[in-house]
């Protein structure tokens, strides 16, 4: 073995380089990255947000960050497919732990998440968030927009999340409409991919419905995203229920008729020229999962984000 130590996530050492922990042992940080609150020299911080009090159907996504971290253990040690490279040779990634939330005071949740996110973003570090239900994207968008201005939203989802919102709701189905009304995202540059439900309004956001995505290839989907976003700064949010339940059964509001994990991961691969300033993967609820299918898909989405960032840093 290349190292005599285990628990790469907590032992001293550089932020770059692969770990050598067995996939079945060791501290389960995201892809064995070092657990630390120190942002010095960091390119990307992975932050868990264990919150699911905003769900309209099945709860359980508060355990999503744990599940995604566990599933990600199989993605270290070897060069990450399909990037043909060890992502951590040059990309300094840490696991920043989880946001501390008061389970009995949900009104304080948005502010706590936004503050934790801004503490990372304001240091010039890319934030990769692991949810949690989809409400957590609202304070994340607030934090990113405070630094970058109104963002293009690239949303992979089965739901539009544009339902009525009085500005005070803690609801995973209304944050997109709120973000449009509050000027946090630019609807003219935003797009939703995989939608398979109806909402009262689209808020001016372009939609690629599930049946359309079924008839499109990954390159065609990526081209539609580029055409909509243009050269603006984009935030990518990936609700795991964008995938068909065959590929992501462990989620709170599954909807049949969705795309495969292969097609959506291939789509992400073609977004290397997108000016991505932040990203998340949400709604993994392991209590409804089987054999970690959904957690593995969520970890793969997060790993693909890192692959795009590593390629960008390397100038590939």
PDB file of C-alpha atoms in Angstrom:
ATOM      1  CA  UNK A   1       0.000   0.000   0.000  1.00  0.00           C
ATOM      2  CA  UNK A   2       1.252   3.522  -0.730  1.00  0.00           C
ATOM      3  CA  UNK A   3       0.764   4.637   2.870  1.00  0.00           C
ATOM      4  CA  UNK A   4       1.017   3.059   6.291  1.00  0.00           C
ATOM      5  CA  UNK A   5      -1.736   5.221   7.723  1.00  0.00           C
ATOM      6  CA  UNK A   6      -5.497   5.029   7.613  1.00  0.00           C
ATOM      7  CA  UNK A   7      -8.049   7.807   8.220  1.00  0.00           C
ATOM      8  CA  UNK A   8      -6.609  10.080   5.545  1.00  0.00           C
ATOM      9  CA  UNK A   9      -9.458  12.475   6.357  1.00  0.00           C
ATOM     10  CA  UNK A  10      -7.964  13.403   9.722  1.00  0.00           C
ATOM     11  CA  UNK A  11      -4.232  12.665   9.538  1.00  0.00           C
ATOM     12  CA  UNK A  12      -1.854  15.563   8.856  1.00  0.00           C
ATOM     13  CA  UNK A  13      -0.677  16.027   5.306  1.00  0.00           C
ATOM     14  CA  UNK A  14      -1.115  18.063   2.136  1.00  0.00           C
ATOM     15  CA  UNK A  15      -4.577  18.943   0.839  1.00  0.00           C
ATOM     16  CA  UNK A  16      -3.769  17.470  -2.557  1.00  0.00           C
ATOM     17  CA  UNK A  17      -3.094  13.869  -3.525  1.00  0.00           C
ATOM     18  CA  UNK A  18      -5.048  10.636  -3.373  1.00  0.00           C
ATOM     19  CA  UNK A  19      -5.839   8.740  -0.191  1.00  0.00           C
ATOM     20  CA  UNK A  20      -4.939   5.094   0.358  1.00  0.00           C
ATOM     21  CA  UNK A  21      -7.622   4.073   2.863  1.00  0.00           C
ATOM     22  CA  UNK A  22      -9.482   0.854   2.048  1.00  0.00           C
ATOM     23  CA  UNK A  23     -12.949   1.617   0.702  1.00  0.00           C
ATOM     24  CA  UNK A  24     -14.460  -0.294   3.631  1.00  0.00           C
ATOM     25  CA  UNK A  25     -12.537   1.441   6.444  1.00  0.00           C
ATOM     26  CA  UNK A  26     -11.489   4.851   7.673  1.00  0.00           C
ATOM     27  CA  UNK A  27     -13.178   8.143   8.451  1.00  0.00           C
ATOM     28  CA  UNK A  28     -15.824   8.856   5.833  1.00  0.00           C
ATOM     29  CA  UNK A  29     -15.203  12.397   4.700  1.00  0.00           C
ATOM     30  CA  UNK A  30     -16.185  13.212   1.129  1.00  0.00           C
ATOM     31  CA  UNK A  31     -13.755  11.276  -1.076  1.00  0.00           C
ATOM     32  CA  UNK A  32     -11.373  11.026   1.926  1.00  0.00           C
ATOM     33  CA  UNK A  33     -10.612  14.729   1.822  1.00  0.00           C
ATOM     34  CA  UNK A  34      -9.184  16.235   4.959  1.00  0.00           C
ATOM     35  CA  UNK A  35     -11.703  17.359   7.575  1.00  0.00           C
ATOM     36  CA  UNK A  36     -10.773  20.921   8.444  1.00  0.00           C
ATOM     37  CA  UNK A  37     -12.202  24.375   9.030  1.00  0.00           C
ATOM     38  CA  UNK A  38      -8.985  25.968   7.775  1.00  0.00           C
ATOM     39  CA  UNK A  39      -9.565  27.438   4.311  1.00  0.00           C
ATOM     40  CA  UNK A  40      -5.943  28.389   3.653  1.00  0.00           C
ATOM     41  CA  UNK A  41      -4.819  27.208   0.229  1.00  0.00           C
ATOM     42  CA  UNK A  42      -8.177  25.558  -0.459  1.00  0.00           C
ATOM     43  CA  UNK A  43      -9.804  25.480  -3.890  1.00  0.00           C
ATOM     44  CA  UNK A  44     -13.048  23.698  -2.940  1.00  0.00           C
ATOM     45  CA  UNK A  45     -14.819  23.161   0.369  1.00  0.00           C
ATOM     46  CA  UNK A  46     -17.451  20.426   0.652  1.00  0.00           C
ATOM     47  CA  UNK A  47     -20.147  21.389   3.152  1.00  0.00           C
ATOM     48  CA  UNK A  48     -22.928  19.169   4.458  1.00  0.00           C
ATOM     49  CA  UNK A  49     -26.353  20.657   5.250  1.00  0.00           C
ATOM     50  CA  UNK A  50     -28.353  18.066   7.219  1.00  0.00           C
ATOM     51  CA  UNK A  51     -31.820  19.625   7.010  1.00  0.00           C
ATOM     52  CA  UNK A  52     -35.120  18.152   5.846  1.00  0.00           C
ATOM     53  CA  UNK A  53     -37.874  19.997   7.718  1.00  0.00           C
ATOM     54  CA  UNK A  54     -39.095  21.634   4.491  1.00  0.00           C
ATOM     55  CA  UNK A  55     -40.209  18.487   2.678  1.00  0.00           C
ATOM     56  CA  UNK A  56     -43.733  18.066   1.349  1.00  0.00           C
ATOM     57  CA  UNK A  57     -43.612  14.264   1.225  1.00  0.00           C
ATOM     58  CA  UNK A  58     -41.084  11.858   2.780  1.00  0.00           C
ATOM     59  CA  UNK A  59     -38.458  13.208   5.207  1.00  0.00           C
ATOM     60  CA  UNK A  60     -34.973  11.769   5.594  1.00  0.00           C
ATOM     61  CA  UNK A  61     -32.676  13.976   3.516  1.00  0.00           C
ATOM     62  CA  UNK A  62     -31.029  15.209   6.723  1.00  0.00           C
ATOM     63  CA  UNK A  63     -29.056  11.976   6.445  1.00  0.00           C
ATOM     64  CA  UNK A  64     -28.059  12.766   2.854  1.00  0.00           C
ATOM     65  CA  UNK A  65     -24.612  14.230   3.599  1.00  0.00           C
ATOM     66  CA  UNK A  66     -23.668  11.120   5.616  1.00  0.00           C
ATOM     67  CA  UNK A  67     -24.848   8.806   2.853  1.00  0.00           C
ATOM     68  CA  UNK A  68     -23.096  10.718   0.077  1.00  0.00           C
ATOM     69  CA  UNK A  69     -19.844  10.753   2.032  1.00  0.00           C
ATOM     70  CA  UNK A  70     -20.102   7.003   2.626  1.00  0.00           C
ATOM     71  CA  UNK A  71     -20.786   6.303  -1.041  1.00  0.00           C
ATOM     72  CA  UNK A  72     -17.940   8.546  -2.166  1.00  0.00           C
ATOM     73  CA  UNK A  73     -15.327   6.264  -0.582  1.00  0.00           C
ATOM     74  CA  UNK A  74     -15.311   4.080  -3.699  1.00  0.00           C
ATOM     75  CA  UNK A  75     -14.317   7.067  -5.853  1.00  0.00           C
ATOM     76  CA  UNK A  76     -10.908   7.752  -4.375  1.00  0.00           C
ATOM     77  CA  UNK A  77      -7.562   5.961  -4.877  1.00  0.00           C
ATOM     78  CA  UNK A  78      -7.866   5.545  -8.650  1.00  0.00           C
ATOM     79  CA  UNK A  79      -7.987   8.210 -11.380  1.00  0.00           C
ATOM     80  CA  UNK A  80     -11.611   9.325 -11.431  1.00  0.00           C
ATOM     81  CA  UNK A  81     -13.668   8.189 -14.409  1.00  0.00           C
ATOM     82  CA  UNK A  82     -14.313   9.705 -16.906  1.00  0.00           C
ATOM     83  CA  UNK A  83     -11.753  12.456 -16.298  1.00  0.00           C
ATOM     84  CA  UNK A  84      -8.730  10.177 -16.863  1.00  0.00           C
ATOM     85  CA  UNK A  85      -6.856  11.942 -14.093  1.00  0.00           C
ATOM     86  CA  UNK A  86      -6.429  12.037 -10.346  1.00  0.00           C
ATOM     87  CA  UNK A  87      -8.571  15.055  -9.540  1.00  0.00           C
ATOM     88  CA  UNK A  88      -6.650  15.868  -6.381  1.00  0.00           C
ATOM     89  CA  UNK A  89      -3.209  16.102  -7.942  1.00  0.00           C
ATOM     90  CA  UNK A  90      -3.693  19.849  -8.278  1.00  0.00           C
ATOM     91  CA  UNK A  91      -7.190  20.584  -6.882  1.00  0.00           C
ATOM     92  CA  UNK A  92      -7.073  21.247  -3.138  1.00  0.00           C
ATOM     93  CA  UNK A  93     -10.382  20.007  -1.713  1.00  0.00           C
ATOM     94  CA  UNK A  94     -11.409  19.758   1.922  1.00  0.00           C
ATOM     95  CA  UNK A  95     -14.429  18.438   3.755  1.00  0.00           C
ATOM     96  CA  UNK A  96     -15.625  21.404   5.789  1.00  0.00           C
ATOM     97  CA  UNK A  97     -17.998  19.306   7.868  1.00  0.00           C
ATOM     98  CA  UNK A  98     -21.673  20.133   8.398  1.00  0.00           C
ATOM     99  CA  UNK A  99     -23.593  23.296   9.159  1.00  0.00           C
ATOM    100  CA  UNK A 100     -24.746  23.305  12.779  1.00  0.00           C
ATOM    101  CA  UNK A 101     -28.538  23.729  12.798  1.00  0.00           C
ATOM    102  CA  UNK A 102     -31.017  23.954  15.673  1.00  0.00           C
ATOM    103  CA  UNK A 103     -33.645  21.294  14.940  1.00  0.00           C
ATOM    104  CA  UNK A 104     -36.135  23.149  17.140  1.00  0.00           C
ATOM    105  CA  UNK A 105     -35.746  26.578  15.534  1.00  0.00           C
ATOM    106  CA  UNK A 106     -36.375  26.309  11.814  1.00  0.00           C
ATOM    107  CA  UNK A 107     -36.775  30.063  11.446  1.00  0.00           C
ATOM    108  CA  UNK A 108     -33.061  30.387  12.185  1.00  0.00           C
ATOM    109  CA  UNK A 109     -32.077  27.779   9.576  1.00  0.00           C
ATOM    110  CA  UNK A 110     -31.809  29.990   6.452  1.00  0.00           C
ATOM    111  CA  UNK A 111     -29.582  32.499   8.217  1.00  0.00           C
ATOM    112  CA  UNK A 112     -27.338  29.793   9.655  1.00  0.00           C
ATOM    113  CA  UNK A 113     -26.858  28.163   6.243  1.00  0.00           C
ATOM    114  CA  UNK A 114     -26.225  31.482   4.500  1.00  0.00           C
ATOM    115  CA  UNK A 115     -23.678  32.530   7.124  1.00  0.00           C
ATOM    116  CA  UNK A 116     -21.819  29.220   6.844  1.00  0.00           C
ATOM    117  CA  UNK A 117     -21.797  29.489   3.065  1.00  0.00           C
ATOM    118  CA  UNK A 118     -20.597  33.090   3.034  1.00  0.00           C
ATOM    119  CA  UNK A 119     -17.748  32.230   5.395  1.00  0.00           C
ATOM    120  CA  UNK A 120     -16.434  29.941   2.641  1.00  0.00           C
ATOM    121  CA  UNK A 121     -17.357  31.976  -0.443  1.00  0.00           C
ATOM    122  CA  UNK A 122     -15.945  35.222   0.939  1.00  0.00           C
ATOM    123  CA  UNK A 123     -12.544  33.534   1.140  1.00  0.00           C
ATOM    124  CA  UNK A 124     -12.656  32.926  -2.610  1.00  0.00           C
ATOM    125  CA  UNK A 125     -13.218  29.191  -2.100  1.00  0.00           C
ATOM    126  CA  UNK A 126     -15.657  27.261  -4.292  1.00  0.00           C
ATOM    127  CA  UNK A 127     -18.485  25.801  -2.204  1.00  0.00           C
ATOM    128  CA  UNK A 128     -19.871  22.353  -2.996  1.00  0.00           C
ATOM    129  CA  UNK A 129     -22.893  21.695  -0.775  1.00  0.00           C
ATOM    130  CA  UNK A 130     -24.449  18.345   0.091  1.00  0.00           C
ATOM    131  CA  UNK A 131     -28.110  18.485   1.169  1.00  0.00           C
ATOM    132  CA  UNK A 132     -30.474  18.169   2.794  1.00  0.00           C
ATOM    133  CA  UNK A 133     -33.779  18.920   1.154  1.00  0.00           C
ATOM    134  CA  UNK A 134     -34.003  21.446  -1.673  1.00  0.00           C
ATOM    135  CA  UNK A 135     -34.897  24.369   0.576  1.00  0.00           C
ATOM    136  CA  UNK A 136     -31.204  24.599   1.480  1.00  0.00           C
ATOM    137  CA  UNK A 137     -30.486  25.925  -2.014  1.00  0.00           C
ATOM    138  CA  UNK A 138     -32.331  29.145  -1.155  1.00  0.00           C
ATOM    139  CA  UNK A 139     -29.817  30.418   1.453  1.00  0.00           C
ATOM    140  CA  UNK A 140     -26.975  29.058  -0.689  1.00  0.00           C
ATOM    141  CA  UNK A 141     -28.201  31.166  -3.615  1.00  0.00           C
ATOM    142  CA  UNK A 142     -28.449  34.178  -1.312  1.00  0.00           C
ATOM    143  CA  UNK A 143     -24.842  33.723  -0.247  1.00  0.00           C
ATOM    144  CA  UNK A 144     -23.551  33.331  -3.804  1.00  0.00           C
ATOM    145  CA  UNK A 145     -25.603  36.234  -5.175  1.00  0.00           C
ATOM    146  CA  UNK A 146     -24.225  38.486  -2.449  1.00  0.00           C
ATOM    147  CA  UNK A 147     -20.776  37.940  -3.968  1.00  0.00           C
ATOM    148  CA  UNK A 148     -21.557  37.531  -7.665  1.00  0.00           C
ATOM    149  CA  UNK A 149     -24.855  39.325  -8.261  1.00  0.00           C
ATOM    150  CA  UNK A 150     -27.936  37.686  -9.854  1.00  0.00           C
ATOM    151  CA  UNK A 151     -27.075  34.210 -11.082  1.00  0.00           C
ATOM    152  CA  UNK A 152     -28.111  31.911 -13.863  1.00  0.00           C
ATOM    153  CA  UNK A 153     -29.684  28.852 -12.248  1.00  0.00           C
ATOM    154  CA  UNK A 154     -29.094  25.473 -13.869  1.00  0.00           C
ATOM    155  CA  UNK A 155     -31.524  23.159 -12.090  1.00  0.00           C
ATOM    156  CA  UNK A 156     -31.684  19.398 -12.581  1.00  0.00           C
ATOM    157  CA  UNK A 157     -35.001  18.393 -11.044  1.00  0.00           C
ATOM    158  CA  UNK A 158     -38.335  16.647 -11.457  1.00  0.00           C
ATOM    159  CA  UNK A 159     -40.077  19.686  -9.916  1.00  0.00           C
ATOM    160  CA  UNK A 160     -40.102  23.379 -10.807  1.00  0.00           C
ATOM    161  CA  UNK A 161     -40.118  24.530  -7.156  1.00  0.00           C
ATOM    162  CA  UNK A 162     -42.006  27.701  -8.103  1.00  0.00           C
ATOM    163  CA  UNK A 163     -45.033  27.280  -5.847  1.00  0.00           C
ATOM    164  CA  UNK A 164     -46.446  30.213  -3.862  1.00  0.00           C
ATOM    165  CA  UNK A 165     -44.143  31.641  -1.254  1.00  0.00           C
ATOM    166  CA  UNK A 166     -44.873  34.524   1.120  1.00  0.00           C
ATOM    167  CA  UNK A 167     -41.175  35.060   1.728  1.00  0.00           C
ATOM    168  CA  UNK A 168     -41.286  33.358   5.110  1.00  0.00           C
ATOM    169  CA  UNK A 169     -42.041  29.746   4.238  1.00  0.00           C
ATOM    170  CA  UNK A 170     -39.608  26.935   4.955  1.00  0.00           C
ATOM    171  CA  UNK A 171     -40.548  24.953   1.862  1.00  0.00           C
ATOM    172  CA  UNK A 172     -38.511  22.944  -0.627  1.00  0.00           C
ATOM    173  CA  UNK A 173     -41.088  23.568  -3.361  1.00  0.00           C
ATOM    174  CA  UNK A 174     -41.078  27.352  -3.551  1.00  0.00           C
ATOM    175  CA  UNK A 175     -37.502  28.601  -3.310  1.00  0.00           C
ATOM    176  CA  UNK A 176     -37.055  29.103  -7.085  1.00  0.00           C
ATOM    177  CA  UNK A 177     -40.032  31.423  -7.360  1.00  0.00           C
ATOM    178  CA  UNK A 178     -38.772  33.369  -4.361  1.00  0.00           C
ATOM    179  CA  UNK A 179     -35.304  33.637  -5.894  1.00  0.00           C
ATOM    180  CA  UNK A 180     -36.785  35.094  -9.087  1.00  0.00           C
ATOM    181  CA  UNK A 181     -38.989  37.594  -7.277  1.00  0.00           C
ATOM    182  CA  UNK A 182     -36.115  38.715  -5.026  1.00  0.00           C
ATOM    183  CA  UNK A 183     -33.711  39.125  -7.933  1.00  0.00           C
ATOM    184  CA  UNK A 184     -31.326  36.444  -6.713  1.00  0.00           C
ATOM    185  CA  UNK A 185     -31.451  34.558 -10.017  1.00  0.00           C
ATOM    186  CA  UNK A 186     -32.004  35.822 -13.549  1.00  0.00           C
ATOM    187  CA  UNK A 187     -34.904  33.830 -15.054  1.00  0.00           C
ATOM    188  CA  UNK A 188     -33.906  34.855 -18.588  1.00  0.00           C
ATOM    189  CA  UNK A 189     -30.631  32.961 -18.141  1.00  0.00           C
ATOM    190  CA  UNK A 190     -31.960  30.066 -16.067  1.00  0.00           C
ATOM    191  CA  UNK A 191     -33.009  26.592 -17.131  1.00  0.00           C
ATOM    192  CA  UNK A 192     -34.579  23.510 -15.540  1.00  0.00           C
ATOM    193  CA  UNK A 193     -33.793  20.027 -16.813  1.00  0.00           C
ATOM    194  CA  UNK A 194     -35.929  16.914 -16.309  1.00  0.00           C
ATOM    195  CA  UNK A 195     -39.164  18.498 -15.051  1.00  0.00           C
ATOM    196  CA  UNK A 196     -41.988  15.931 -14.769  1.00  0.00           C
ATOM    197  CA  UNK A 197     -44.632  17.784 -12.749  1.00  0.00           C
ATOM    198  CA  UNK A 198     -46.729  20.919 -13.200  1.00  0.00           C
ATOM    199  CA  UNK A 199     -46.594  24.122 -11.149  1.00  0.00           C
ATOM    200  CA  UNK A 200     -48.825  27.212 -11.454  1.00  0.00           C
ATOM    201  CA  UNK A 201     -46.048  29.334 -12.991  1.00  0.00           C
ATOM    202  CA  UNK A 202     -42.687  28.959 -14.676  1.00  0.00           C
ATOM    203  CA  UNK A 203     -41.365  32.391 -13.617  1.00  0.00           C
ATOM    204  CA  UNK A 204     -39.883  32.851 -17.091  1.00  0.00           C
ATOM    205  CA  UNK A 205     -37.389  30.014 -16.666  1.00  0.00           C
ATOM    206  CA  UNK A 206     -36.803  27.730 -19.648  1.00  0.00           C
ATOM    207  CA  UNK A 207     -37.873  24.128 -19.058  1.00  0.00           C
ATOM    208  CA  UNK A 208     -36.640  20.913 -20.608  1.00  0.00           C
ATOM    209  CA  UNK A 209     -39.375  18.488 -19.585  1.00  0.00           C
ATOM    210  CA  UNK A 210     -38.695  14.867 -18.817  1.00  0.00           C
ATOM    211  CA  UNK A 211     -40.144  13.622 -22.099  1.00  0.00           C
ATOM    212  CA  UNK A 212     -37.976  16.092 -24.003  1.00  0.00           C
ATOM    213  CA  UNK A 213     -34.846  15.036 -22.158  1.00  0.00           C
ATOM    214  CA  UNK A 214     -35.687  11.417 -22.995  1.00  0.00           C
ATOM    215  CA  UNK A 215     -35.464  12.253 -26.698  1.00  0.00           C
ATOM    216  CA  UNK A 216     -32.291  14.353 -26.411  1.00  0.00           C
ATOM    217  CA  UNK A 217     -28.649  13.368 -26.153  1.00  0.00           C
ATOM    218  CA  UNK A 218     -26.248  14.684 -23.512  1.00  0.00           C
ATOM    219  CA  UNK A 219     -24.531  17.030 -25.965  1.00  0.00           C
ATOM    220  CA  UNK A 220     -27.870  18.470 -27.063  1.00  0.00           C
ATOM    221  CA  UNK A 221     -28.925  19.069 -23.456  1.00  0.00           C
ATOM    222  CA  UNK A 222     -25.611  20.762 -22.683  1.00  0.00           C
ATOM    223  CA  UNK A 223     -25.955  22.967 -25.760  1.00  0.00           C
ATOM    224  CA  UNK A 224     -29.404  24.065 -24.580  1.00  0.00           C
ATOM    225  CA  UNK A 225     -27.899  24.975 -21.199  1.00  0.00           C
ATOM    226  CA  UNK A 226     -25.093  26.993 -22.802  1.00  0.00           C
ATOM    227  CA  UNK A 227     -27.531  28.790 -25.088  1.00  0.00           C
ATOM    228  CA  UNK A 228     -29.713  29.792 -22.159  1.00  0.00           C
ATOM    229  CA  UNK A 229     -26.971  30.743 -19.685  1.00  0.00           C
ATOM    230  CA  UNK A 230     -24.646  32.448 -22.146  1.00  0.00           C
ATOM    231  CA  UNK A 231     -21.390  33.525 -20.541  1.00  0.00           C
ATOM    232  CA  UNK A 232     -22.907  34.507 -17.224  1.00  0.00           C
ATOM    233  CA  UNK A 233     -22.102  33.137 -13.793  1.00  0.00           C
ATOM    234  CA  UNK A 234     -24.114  30.018 -13.025  1.00  0.00           C
ATOM    235  CA  UNK A 235     -25.117  28.039  -9.976  1.00  0.00           C
ATOM    236  CA  UNK A 236     -25.885  24.354 -10.540  1.00  0.00           C
ATOM    237  CA  UNK A 237     -28.344  22.608  -8.269  1.00  0.00           C
ATOM    238  CA  UNK A 238     -28.985  18.903  -8.731  1.00  0.00           C
ATOM    239  CA  UNK A 239     -32.066  17.477  -7.029  1.00  0.00           C
ATOM    240  CA  UNK A 240     -31.458  13.736  -7.132  1.00  0.00           C
ATOM    241  CA  UNK A 241     -35.126  13.185  -8.028  1.00  0.00           C
ATOM    242  CA  UNK A 242     -34.250  14.542 -11.470  1.00  0.00           C
ATOM    243  CA  UNK A 243     -33.216  10.936 -12.068  1.00  0.00           C
ATOM    244  CA  UNK A 244     -35.795   8.234 -12.648  1.00  0.00           C
ATOM    245  CA  UNK A 245     -36.580   6.294  -9.438  1.00  0.00           C
ATOM    246  CA  UNK A 246     -34.877   3.291 -11.031  1.00  0.00           C
ATOM    247  CA  UNK A 247     -31.614   5.207 -10.570  1.00  0.00           C
ATOM    248  CA  UNK A 248     -32.516   7.189  -7.437  1.00  0.00           C
ATOM    249  CA  UNK A 249     -35.175   5.477  -5.296  1.00  0.00           C
ATOM    250  CA  UNK A 250     -33.867   7.041  -2.090  1.00  0.00           C
ATOM    251  CA  UNK A 251     -35.487  10.441  -2.264  1.00  0.00           C
ATOM    252  CA  UNK A 252     -38.484  12.184  -0.767  1.00  0.00           C
ATOM    253  CA  UNK A 253     -40.609  12.876  -3.849  1.00  0.00           C
ATOM    254  CA  UNK A 254     -39.725  10.399  -6.612  1.00  0.00           C
ATOM    255  CA  UNK A 255     -41.341  10.836 -10.029  1.00  0.00           C
ATOM    256  CA  UNK A 256     -41.338   8.157 -12.719  1.00  0.00           C
ATOM    257  CA  UNK A 257     -40.240   8.863 -16.278  1.00  0.00           C
ATOM    258  CA  UNK A 258     -36.922  10.526 -15.588  1.00  0.00           C
ATOM    259  CA  UNK A 259     -33.490  10.247 -17.188  1.00  0.00           C
ATOM    260  CA  UNK A 260     -30.769   7.787 -16.273  1.00  0.00           C
ATOM    261  CA  UNK A 261     -27.791   8.672 -14.137  1.00  0.00           C
ATOM    262  CA  UNK A 262     -25.589   7.927 -17.164  1.00  0.00           C
ATOM    263  CA  UNK A 263     -27.303  10.585 -19.296  1.00  0.00           C
ATOM    264  CA  UNK A 264     -27.205  13.284 -16.629  1.00  0.00           C
ATOM    265  CA  UNK A 265     -23.578  12.602 -15.696  1.00  0.00           C
ATOM    266  CA  UNK A 266     -22.678  12.759 -19.377  1.00  0.00           C
ATOM    267  CA  UNK A 267     -24.491  16.099 -19.571  1.00  0.00           C
ATOM    268  CA  UNK A 268     -22.454  17.442 -16.667  1.00  0.00           C
ATOM    269  CA  UNK A 269     -19.290  16.303 -18.449  1.00  0.00           C
ATOM    270  CA  UNK A 270     -20.133  18.635 -21.327  1.00  0.00           C
ATOM    271  CA  UNK A 271     -20.478  21.692 -19.058  1.00  0.00           C
ATOM    272  CA  UNK A 272     -16.745  22.308 -18.612  1.00  0.00           C
ATOM    273  CA  UNK A 273     -17.033  25.766 -20.191  1.00  0.00           C
ATOM    274  CA  UNK A 274     -19.908  26.860 -17.951  1.00  0.00           C
ATOM    275  CA  UNK A 275     -18.896  29.628 -15.562  1.00  0.00           C
ATOM    276  CA  UNK A 276     -19.965  27.632 -12.507  1.00  0.00           C
ATOM    277  CA  UNK A 277     -19.508  29.584  -9.266  1.00  0.00           C
ATOM    278  CA  UNK A 278     -21.311  27.222  -6.893  1.00  0.00           C
ATOM    279  CA  UNK A 279     -23.054  23.861  -6.858  1.00  0.00           C
ATOM    280  CA  UNK A 280     -25.016  21.431  -4.750  1.00  0.00           C
ATOM    281  CA  UNK A 281     -26.622  18.008  -4.781  1.00  0.00           C
ATOM    282  CA  UNK A 282     -29.736  17.592  -2.644  1.00  0.00           C
ATOM    283  CA  UNK A 283     -32.659  15.362  -1.637  1.00  0.00           C
ATOM    284  CA  UNK A 284     -30.731  12.115  -1.103  1.00  0.00           C
ATOM    285  CA  UNK A 285     -32.800  10.301   1.550  1.00  0.00           C
ATOM    286  CA  UNK A 286     -30.995   7.046   2.386  1.00  0.00           C
ATOM    287  CA  UNK A 287     -33.855   5.525   4.398  1.00  0.00           C
ATOM    288  CA  UNK A 288     -35.661   4.827   1.107  1.00  0.00           C
ATOM    289  CA  UNK A 289     -32.546   3.751  -0.759  1.00  0.00           C
ATOM    290  CA  UNK A 290     -31.498   0.273  -1.813  1.00  0.00           C
ATOM    291  CA  UNK A 291     -27.844  -0.805  -1.854  1.00  0.00           C
ATOM    292  CA  UNK A 292     -26.789   2.875  -1.772  1.00  0.00           C
ATOM    293  CA  UNK A 293     -28.010   3.370  -5.374  1.00  0.00           C
ATOM    294  CA  UNK A 294     -29.119   6.947  -4.751  1.00  0.00           C
ATOM    295  CA  UNK A 295     -26.183   7.859  -2.542  1.00  0.00           C
ATOM    296  CA  UNK A 296     -23.766   6.591  -5.193  1.00  0.00           C
ATOM    297  CA  UNK A 297     -25.547   8.693  -7.816  1.00  0.00           C
ATOM    298  CA  UNK A 298     -25.369  11.751  -5.563  1.00  0.00           C
ATOM    299  CA  UNK A 299     -21.678  11.187  -4.865  1.00  0.00           C
ATOM    300  CA  UNK A 300     -21.048  10.795  -8.604  1.00  0.00           C
ATOM    301  CA  UNK A 301     -22.760  14.119  -9.332  1.00  0.00           C
ATOM    302  CA  UNK A 302     -20.611  15.830  -6.695  1.00  0.00           C
ATOM    303  CA  UNK A 303     -17.465  14.162  -8.059  1.00  0.00           C
ATOM    304  CA  UNK A 304     -18.326  15.382 -11.575  1.00  0.00           C
ATOM    305  CA  UNK A 305     -18.488  18.948 -10.250  1.00  0.00           C
ATOM    306  CA  UNK A 306     -14.956  18.471  -8.921  1.00  0.00           C
ATOM    307  CA  UNK A 307     -13.874  17.023 -12.247  1.00  0.00           C
ATOM    308  CA  UNK A 308     -15.073  20.153 -14.043  1.00  0.00           C
ATOM    309  CA  UNK A 309     -13.239  22.359 -11.562  1.00  0.00           C
ATOM    310  CA  UNK A 310     -10.043  20.313 -11.793  1.00  0.00           C
ATOM    311  CA  UNK A 311     -10.127  20.505 -15.586  1.00  0.00           C
ATOM    312  CA  UNK A 312     -10.697  24.247 -15.422  1.00  0.00           C
ATOM    313  CA  UNK A 313      -7.779  24.742 -13.040  1.00  0.00           C
ATOM    314  CA  UNK A 314      -5.520  22.594 -15.230  1.00  0.00           C
ATOM    315  CA  UNK A 315      -6.598  24.479 -18.352  1.00  0.00           C
ATOM    316  CA  UNK A 316      -7.976  21.340 -20.008  1.00  0.00           C
TER     317      UNK A 316
END
